[in-house]
Structures are given as C-alpha cells and as structure tokens.
Amino acid sequence: MKNRKTLITLIVIIILVVGGWLGWNYYKKENANPVSGLKPRVEMGIGHITNITDSTIDLSLKLLVHNPLPIELDIKRFDYFVQMNGVTIVEDEYAKPLLIKSRDSTMVSVPAKLKIKKLKQEGDSEARQGEDSANYHFEGRFTLNRSFLGKDSITLSKDKRLPLYRLPKVEIVDFDLTKFRLGKSEVMLQLKFSNQNPFPVQFEDPSYVVSLGTQERLAEGSVKGATKIKGKSSEIYQIPLTVEMGKLLKAVGQVVTKGKSIPFTLYFKTKLVSDNDIFKKSDVNVIVDGELKDLETVKKNLAK
C-alpha cells in the first residue's frame, strides 16, 4: 500500500511538471517576442520638440514598454539616457509610477532636455563625413515597487538607426537705416536662415528684437506668414524693423565712441513648421550675440 501511494504521488508530480512545462511553452509560444522572448522590452521613437532655445531643446521621447509576462510590472520610477553614436545627449529620470499589466503594452511620453552643444558637435562631425543618419541608443533602469525574481529593478535598452536631425540656424548678416524720420525710423535687418536637414522647414510669424550696446530693444518688428527654407539650403531675408529716434541717437553715440566692437543681440521668436513630425509646431526662442565687426566678416564670406 505504501509503495502504491508513493507511485501515485510520483505520477502526479510528473504530470504536474510535464503539464507545467507544456503550459509554459504554450504561453511562451503565444506571448514571446521574436527578439526578446518573454523579457520585457522597450521601443523608442523620438517624439516631438516643444521648444528650442540657444542652449537647450525641450522634447518628449515616446516609449512603448511591453510586458509579455503573466504578472504585472509595478514600476516606481526609472532613470534613462539616450546616446547618439555613443555620445550621451539626454540623461534624466521619470519619477511617476507606471503600471504595465500582464501581456500588455503602455505608451509613455518622457519629457527630456537636450543640450544643443553636444547635439551640434556630433551632428557637425557626422555631416563632415557625409552621414545623414546616426545610431541612437536608449537605456532605462526601471525601479520596481515589488521585486520580481529577486530583483528590485530591470534594465531595458533599445538601439535604432534614425535620421541625423540638425537644428535650423539663424544669423545676422547686416542691418541698414533705410527710412529716416523724426519720430520712428526703419531699419532693414538681413537674416540668414540655414536648414541643414534634408526636409524643408518654415518659420511661422517670426518676431525680432535687436539690442545694440547698452541700448536695449533698439529695434523690433515681426513678419506675418511663413518663411520657407528648402532642405540642405540657406536663404537671406530682409526684415523691416522700427526704431525710435531717441534710441537710435543713443546707439549711434555708442558706435562713435566704441567703434565696431560694440556688441549686439538679436532676440528671435517664432514657431517652426515642418512635414517632419519631430519639428512640427515647435516653439523657437533663440538669442544671437555678436559684434558689429562680425557683420563685415560675414558679408565678406558671403561674397566669396
């Protein structure tokens, strides 16, 4: 009788093990991803640029986090970074809780701040080599509220080949006094817009303010409509600005005493329009600094 019970117990255990193994393999076949199996994975897509300044870019990264496991992932927070060709261009954290149900996916929009200097250096380097795309690497360390298989966190990463995005550039080429009046005069500002991307972009309803030396807001103006720049090209536009006579006389006095070493500042504000979803409806707030003597150098270079 004892041997019979032992045999029955052994048979039951074998049936449970085999049943569990068959059930797990069936679950794996139905839910596993061809690339990562049953391991949670993340899909990265660069979302949308919301604001561009002279030093930083505010953007949202779109992440699709997939959980093929039979249990939910209760995520407390996650730290992440993005690299372009091995150079870290974004590094931040997402401090909000995130719950990903079993066999489910969640789209997460992650706010990020990108330093233009790093993006420009790497972009210029790749462009000089004739490259128009780059290798992007996303890596996130997800901290769990409840440990899973003895682990308090999981690390997910994704590599993707994407276009080499480059920011449109704005430069002052020249400005001249065109209409002299006792009350307000008109200054014609020449701006050079450069678009280094393969797709066209437009500046919508741009507005401008120019300060010269200690004279703030010397001239200001705006242009209604869109200024379109083709891909891989530059255009020079003449922008009319109005300036009050009192401010103009003070500025002229500074030029007389300091010469062409007097500094100027251009405050440029617009909305970027593009068929490319990355730049579509992005706010642009850029400050361009220089000196009057710089304009002569620019004009000489354009004449070559």
CSV table of N, CA, C and O in Angstrom, one decimal, residues 217-291:
chain,number,residue,atom,x,y,z
A,217,ARG,N,16.4,96.8,-26.8
A,217,ARG,CA,15.3,96.9,-27.7
A,217,ARG,C,15.4,98.1,-28.6
A,217,ARG,O,14.4,98.9,-28.7
A,218,LEU,N,16.5,98.2,-29.3
A,218,LEU,CA,16.7,99.3,-30.2
A,218,LEU,C,15.7,99.3,-31.3
A,218,LEU,O,15.2,100.3,-31.7
A,219,ALA,N,15.5,98.1,-31.9
A,219,ALA,CA,14.6,97.9,-33.0
A,219,ALA,C,13.8,96.6,-32.8
A,219,ALA,O,14.3,95.7,-32.2
A,220,GLU,N,12.6,96.7,-33.3
A,220,GLU,CA,11.8,95.5,-33.2
A,220,GLU,C,10.8,95.4,-34.3
A,220,GLU,O,10.4,96.4,-34.9
A,221,GLY,N,10.3,94.2,-34.6
A,221,GLY,CA,9.4,94.0,-35.7
A,221,GLY,C,9.0,92.6,-35.8
A,221,GLY,O,9.4,91.7,-35.1
A,222,SER,N,8.0,92.3,-36.7
A,222,SER,CA,7.6,91.0,-37.0
A,222,SER,C,7.1,90.8,-38.4
A,222,SER,O,6.9,91.8,-39.1
A,223,VAL,N,7.0,89.6,-38.8
A,223,VAL,CA,6.6,89.3,-40.2
A,223,VAL,C,5.5,88.3,-40.2
A,223,VAL,O,5.6,87.2,-39.6
A,224,LYS,N,4.3,88.6,-40.8
A,224,LYS,CA,3.2,87.7,-40.8
A,224,LYS,C,3.4,86.7,-42.0
A,224,LYS,O,3.9,87.0,-43.0
A,225,GLY,N,3.0,85.5,-41.7
A,225,GLY,CA,3.1,84.4,-42.7
A,225,GLY,C,4.3,83.5,-42.4
A,225,GLY,O,4.9,83.5,-41.4
A,226,ALA,N,4.6,82.7,-43.4
A,226,ALA,CA,5.6,81.7,-43.3
A,226,ALA,C,6.9,82.0,-44.1
A,226,ALA,O,6.8,82.5,-45.3
A,227,THR,N,8.0,81.7,-43.6
A,227,THR,CA,9.3,81.8,-44.3
A,227,THR,C,9.8,80.4,-44.5
A,227,THR,O,10.2,79.7,-43.5
A,228,LYS,N,9.8,79.9,-45.7
A,228,LYS,CA,10.1,78.5,-46.0
A,228,LYS,C,11.6,78.4,-46.5
A,228,LYS,O,12.0,79.2,-47.3
A,229,ILE,N,12.3,77.4,-45.9
A,229,ILE,CA,13.6,77.1,-46.3
A,229,ILE,C,13.7,75.7,-46.7
A,229,ILE,O,13.3,74.8,-46.0
A,230,LYS,N,14.2,75.5,-48.0
A,230,LYS,CA,14.3,74.2,-48.5
A,230,LYS,C,15.3,73.3,-47.7
A,230,LYS,O,16.2,73.9,-47.0
A,231,GLY,N,15.2,72.0,-47.9
A,231,GLY,CA,16.2,71.2,-47.3
A,231,GLY,C,17.6,71.4,-47.8
A,231,GLY,O,17.8,71.7,-49.0
A,232,LYS,N,18.6,71.3,-46.9
A,232,LYS,CA,20.0,71.5,-47.3
A,232,LYS,C,20.3,72.8,-48.1
A,232,LYS,O,20.9,72.8,-49.1
A,233,SER,N,19.7,73.9,-47.5
A,233,SER,CA,19.9,75.2,-48.2
A,233,SER,C,19.9,76.3,-47.2
A,233,SER,O,19.6,76.1,-46.0
A,234,SER,N,20.3,77.5,-47.7
A,234,SER,CA,20.3,78.7,-46.9
A,234,SER,C,19.6,79.8,-47.7
A,234,SER,O,19.7,79.9,-48.9
A,235,GLU,N,18.9,80.7,-47.0
A,235,GLU,CA,18.3,81.9,-47.7
A,235,GLU,C,18.5,83.1,-46.8
A,235,GLU,O,18.6,83.0,-45.6
A,236,ILE,N,18.7,84.3,-47.5
A,236,ILE,CA,18.8,85.5,-46.8
A,236,ILE,C,17.5,86.4,-47.0
A,236,ILE,O,17.1,86.5,-48.1
A,237,TYR,N,17.0,86.8,-45.9
A,237,TYR,CA,15.7,87.6,-46.0
A,237,TYR,C,15.9,89.0,-45.4
A,237,TYR,O,16.7,89.1,-44.4
A,238,GLN,N,15.2,90.0,-45.9
A,238,GLN,CA,15.3,91.3,-45.4
A,238,GLN,C,14.1,91.5,-44.5
A,238,GLN,O,12.9,91.4,-45.0
A,239,ILE,N,14.3,91.9,-43.3
A,239,ILE,CA,13.3,92.1,-42.3
A,239,ILE,C,13.2,93.6,-41.9
A,239,ILE,O,14.2,94.1,-41.4
A,240,PRO,N,12.1,94.3,-42.1
A,240,PRO,CA,11.9,95.7,-41.7
A,240,PRO,C,11.7,95.8,-40.2
A,240,PRO,O,10.8,95.1,-39.7
A,241,LEU,N,12.4,96.6,-39.5
A,241,LEU,CA,12.2,96.8,-38.1
A,241,LEU,C,12.0,98.3,-37.8
A,241,LEU,O,12.6,99.2,-38.6
A,242,THR,N,11.3,98.7,-36.8
A,242,THR,CA,11.1,100.1,-36.5
A,242,THR,C,11.9,100.5,-35.3
A,242,THR,O,12.1,99.6,-34.4
A,243,VAL,N,12.5,101.7,-35.3
A,243,VAL,CA,13.3,102.1,-34.2
A,243,VAL,C,13.0,103.6,-33.8
A,243,VAL,O,12.8,104.4,-34.7
A,244,GLU,N,12.9,103.9,-32.5
A,244,GLU,CA,12.6,105.2,-32.1
A,244,GLU,C,13.8,106.1,-32.2
A,244,GLU,O,14.9,105.6,-32.0
A,245,MET,N,13.6,107.4,-32.6
A,245,MET,CA,14.7,108.3,-32.9
A,245,MET,C,15.6,108.4,-31.6
A,245,MET,O,16.9,108.4,-31.8
A,246,GLY,N,15.0,108.5,-30.4
A,246,GLY,CA,15.9,108.7,-29.2
A,246,GLY,C,16.8,107.5,-29.0
A,246,GLY,O,18.0,107.7,-28.7
A,247,LYS,N,16.3,106.3,-29.2
A,247,LYS,CA,17.1,105.1,-29.0
A,247,LYS,C,18.2,105.1,-30.1
A,247,LYS,O,19.3,104.7,-29.9
A,248,LEU,N,17.8,105.5,-31.3
A,248,LEU,CA,18.8,105.4,-32.4
A,248,LEU,C,19.9,106.4,-32.2
A,248,LEU,O,21.1,106.0,-32.4
A,249,LEU,N,19.7,107.6,-31.7
A,249,LEU,CA,20.7,108.6,-31.4
A,249,LEU,C,21.7,108.1,-30.3
A,249,LEU,O,22.9,108.2,-30.4
A,250,LYS,N,21.1,107.4,-29.3
A,250,LYS,CA,22.0,106.8,-28.2
A,250,LYS,C,22.9,105.7,-28.8
A,250,LYS,O,24.0,105.6,-28.4
A,251,ALA,N,22.3,104.9,-29.7
A,251,ALA,CA,23.1,103.8,-30.2
A,251,ALA,C,24.2,104.3,-31.1
A,251,ALA,O,25.3,103.8,-31.1
A,252,VAL,N,23.8,105.4,-31.9
A,252,VAL,CA,24.9,106.0,-32.8
A,252,VAL,C,26.0,106.5,-32.0
A,252,VAL,O,27.2,106.4,-32.3
A,253,GLY,N,25.7,107.2,-30.8
A,253,GLY,CA,26.7,107.7,-30.0
A,253,GLY,C,27.6,106.6,-29.5
A,253,GLY,O,28.8,106.8,-29.4
A,254,GLN,N,27.1,105.5,-29.1
A,254,GLN,CA,27.9,104.4,-28.7
A,254,GLN,C,28.9,103.9,-29.8
A,254,GLN,O,30.0,103.5,-29.5
A,255,VAL,N,28.3,103.8,-31.0
A,255,VAL,CA,29.1,103.4,-32.1
A,255,VAL,C,30.3,104.3,-32.3
A,255,VAL,O,31.4,103.9,-32.6
A,256,VAL,N,30.0,105.6,-32.2
A,256,VAL,CA,31.1,106.6,-32.4
A,256,VAL,C,32.2,106.5,-31.4
A,256,VAL,O,33.4,106.6,-31.7
A,257,THR,N,31.8,106.2,-30.1
A,257,THR,CA,32.8,106.1,-29.0
A,257,THR,C,33.5,104.7,-29.0
A,257,THR,O,34.7,104.6,-28.7
A,258,LYS,N,32.8,103.7,-29.3
A,258,LYS,CA,33.3,102.3,-29.1
A,258,LYS,C,33.7,101.7,-30.5
A,258,LYS,O,34.4,100.6,-30.5
A,259,GLY,N,33.3,102.3,-31.5
A,259,GLY,CA,33.6,101.7,-32.8
A,259,GLY,C,32.8,100.4,-33.1
A,259,GLY,O,31.8,100.2,-32.5
A,260,LYS,N,33.4,99.5,-33.9
A,260,LYS,CA,32.6,98.3,-34.4
A,260,LYS,C,32.8,97.2,-33.4
A,260,LYS,O,32.4,96.0,-33.7
A,261,SER,N,33.4,97.4,-32.2
A,261,SER,CA,33.5,96.4,-31.2
A,261,SER,C,32.3,96.4,-30.3
A,261,SER,O,32.2,95.6,-29.4
A,262,ILE,N,31.3,97.3,-30.6
A,262,ILE,CA,30.1,97.3,-29.8
A,262,ILE,C,29.3,96.0,-30.0
A,262,ILE,O,29.1,95.6,-31.2
A,263,PRO,N,28.8,95.4,-29.0
A,263,PRO,CA,28.0,94.2,-29.1
A,263,PRO,C,26.6,94.4,-29.5
A,263,PRO,O,26.0,95.5,-29.2
A,264,PHE,N,26.0,93.4,-30.2
A,264,PHE,CA,24.6,93.5,-30.5
A,264,PHE,C,24.0,92.1,-30.1
A,264,PHE,O,24.7,91.1,-30.0
A,265,THR,N,22.7,92.1,-29.9
A,265,THR,CA,22.0,90.9,-29.5
A,265,THR,C,20.7,90.9,-30.3
A,265,THR,O,19.9,91.8,-30.4
A,266,LEU,N,20.4,89.7,-31.0
A,266,LEU,CA,19.1,89.5,-31.7
A,266,LEU,C,18.3,88.5,-30.9
A,266,LEU,O,18.8,87.4,-30.5
A,267,TYR,N,17.1,88.9,-30.5
A,267,TYR,CA,16.1,88.0,-29.9
A,267,TYR,C,15.1,87.6,-31.0
A,267,TYR,O,14.4,88.4,-31.6
A,268,PHE,N,15.1,86.3,-31.3
A,268,PHE,CA,14.3,85.8,-32.4
A,268,PHE,C,13.3,84.8,-31.8
A,268,PHE,O,13.7,83.8,-31.1
A,269,LYS,N,12.0,85.0,-32.1
A,269,LYS,CA,10.9,84.2,-31.6
A,269,LYS,C,10.0,83.8,-32.8
A,269,LYS,O,9.6,84.6,-33.5
A,270,THR,N,9.7,82.5,-32.9
A,270,THR,CA,8.9,82.0,-34.0
A,270,THR,C,8.3,80.6,-33.6
A,270,THR,O,8.6,80.1,-32.6
A,271,LYS,N,7.6,80.1,-34.5
A,271,LYS,CA,7.1,78.7,-34.4
A,271,LYS,C,7.6,78.0,-35.7
A,271,LYS,O,7.4,78.4,-36.8
A,272,LEU,N,8.2,76.8,-35.5
A,272,LEU,CA,8.7,76.0,-36.6
A,272,LEU,C,7.7,75.1,-37.2
A,272,LEU,O,6.9,74.4,-36.4
A,273,VAL,N,7.6,75.1,-38.5
A,273,VAL,CA,6.6,74.3,-39.2
A,273,VAL,C,7.4,73.4,-40.1
A,273,VAL,O,8.3,73.8,-40.8
A,274,SER,N,7.0,72.1,-40.1
A,274,SER,CA,7.7,71.1,-41.0
A,274,SER,C,6.8,69.9,-41.2
A,274,SER,O,5.9,69.6,-40.4
A,275,ASP,N,7.0,69.3,-42.4
A,275,ASP,CA,6.3,68.0,-42.6
A,275,ASP,C,6.8,66.9,-41.7
A,275,ASP,O,6.2,65.9,-41.5
A,276,ASN,N,8.0,67.1,-41.2
A,276,ASN,CA,8.6,66.2,-40.2
A,276,ASN,C,8.0,66.3,-38.9
A,276,ASN,O,8.0,67.4,-38.3
A,277,ASP,N,7.5,65.2,-38.3
A,277,ASP,CA,6.8,65.3,-37.0
A,277,ASP,C,7.6,65.7,-35.9
A,277,ASP,O,7.1,66.2,-34.9
A,278,ILE,N,8.9,65.6,-36.0
A,278,ILE,CA,9.8,66.0,-34.9
A,278,ILE,C,9.8,67.5,-34.7
A,278,ILE,O,9.7,68.0,-33.5
A,279,PHE,N,9.8,68.3,-35.8
A,279,PHE,CA,9.9,69.7,-35.7
A,279,PHE,C,8.5,70.4,-35.8
A,279,PHE,O,8.4,71.6,-35.6
A,280,LYS,N,7.5,69.7,-36.1
A,280,LYS,CA,6.2,70.3,-36.4
A,280,LYS,C,5.7,71.1,-35.1
A,280,LYS,O,5.6,70.6,-34.0
A,281,LYS,N,5.3,72.3,-35.4
A,281,LYS,CA,4.7,73.2,-34.4
A,281,LYS,C,5.6,73.4,-33.1
A,281,LYS,O,5.2,73.5,-32.0
A,282,SER,N,7.0,73.4,-33.4
A,282,SER,CA,7.9,73.7,-32.2
A,282,SER,C,8.1,75.2,-32.0
A,282,SER,O,8.3,75.9,-33.0
A,283,ASP,N,8.1,75.6,-30.8
A,283,ASP,CA,8.4,77.0,-30.4
A,283,ASP,C,9.9,77.2,-30.5
A,283,ASP,O,10.7,76.3,-30.0
A,284,VAL,N,10.3,78.3,-31.0
A,284,VAL,CA,11.7,78.7,-31.1
A,284,VAL,C,12.0,80.0,-30.4
A,284,VAL,O,11.3,81.0,-30.7
A,285,ASN,N,12.9,80.0,-29.5
A,285,ASN,CA,13.2,81.2,-28.8
A,285,ASN,C,14.8,81.3,-28.7
A,285,ASN,O,15.4,80.7,-27.9
A,286,VAL,N,15.4,82.0,-29.7
A,286,VAL,CA,16.8,82.0,-29.8
A,286,VAL,C,17.4,83.4,-29.6
A,286,VAL,O,16.8,84.4,-30.0
A,287,ILE,N,18.6,83.4,-29.0
A,287,ILE,CA,19.3,84.6,-28.8
A,287,ILE,C,20.6,84.5,-29.6
A,287,ILE,O,21.4,83.6,-29.4
A,288,VAL,N,20.9,85.5,-30.4
A,288,VAL,CA,22.1,85.5,-31.2
A,288,VAL,C,22.9,86.7,-30.8
A,288,VAL,O,22.5,87.9,-30.9
A,289,ASP,N,24.1,86.5,-30.3
A,289,ASP,CA,25.0,87.5,-29.9
A,289,ASP,C,26.2,87.7,-30.9
A,289,ASP,O,26.6,86.8,-31.6
A,290,GLY,N,26.7,88.9,-30.9
A,290,GLY,CA,27.9,89.2,-31.8
A,290,GLY,C,28.3,90.6,-31.6
A,290,GLY,O,27.9,91.4,-30.7
A,291,GLU,N,29.2,91.1,-32.5
A,291,GLU,CA,29.7,92.5,-32.5
A,291,GLU,C,29.5,93.0,-33.9
A,291,GLU,O,29.4,92.2,-34.9
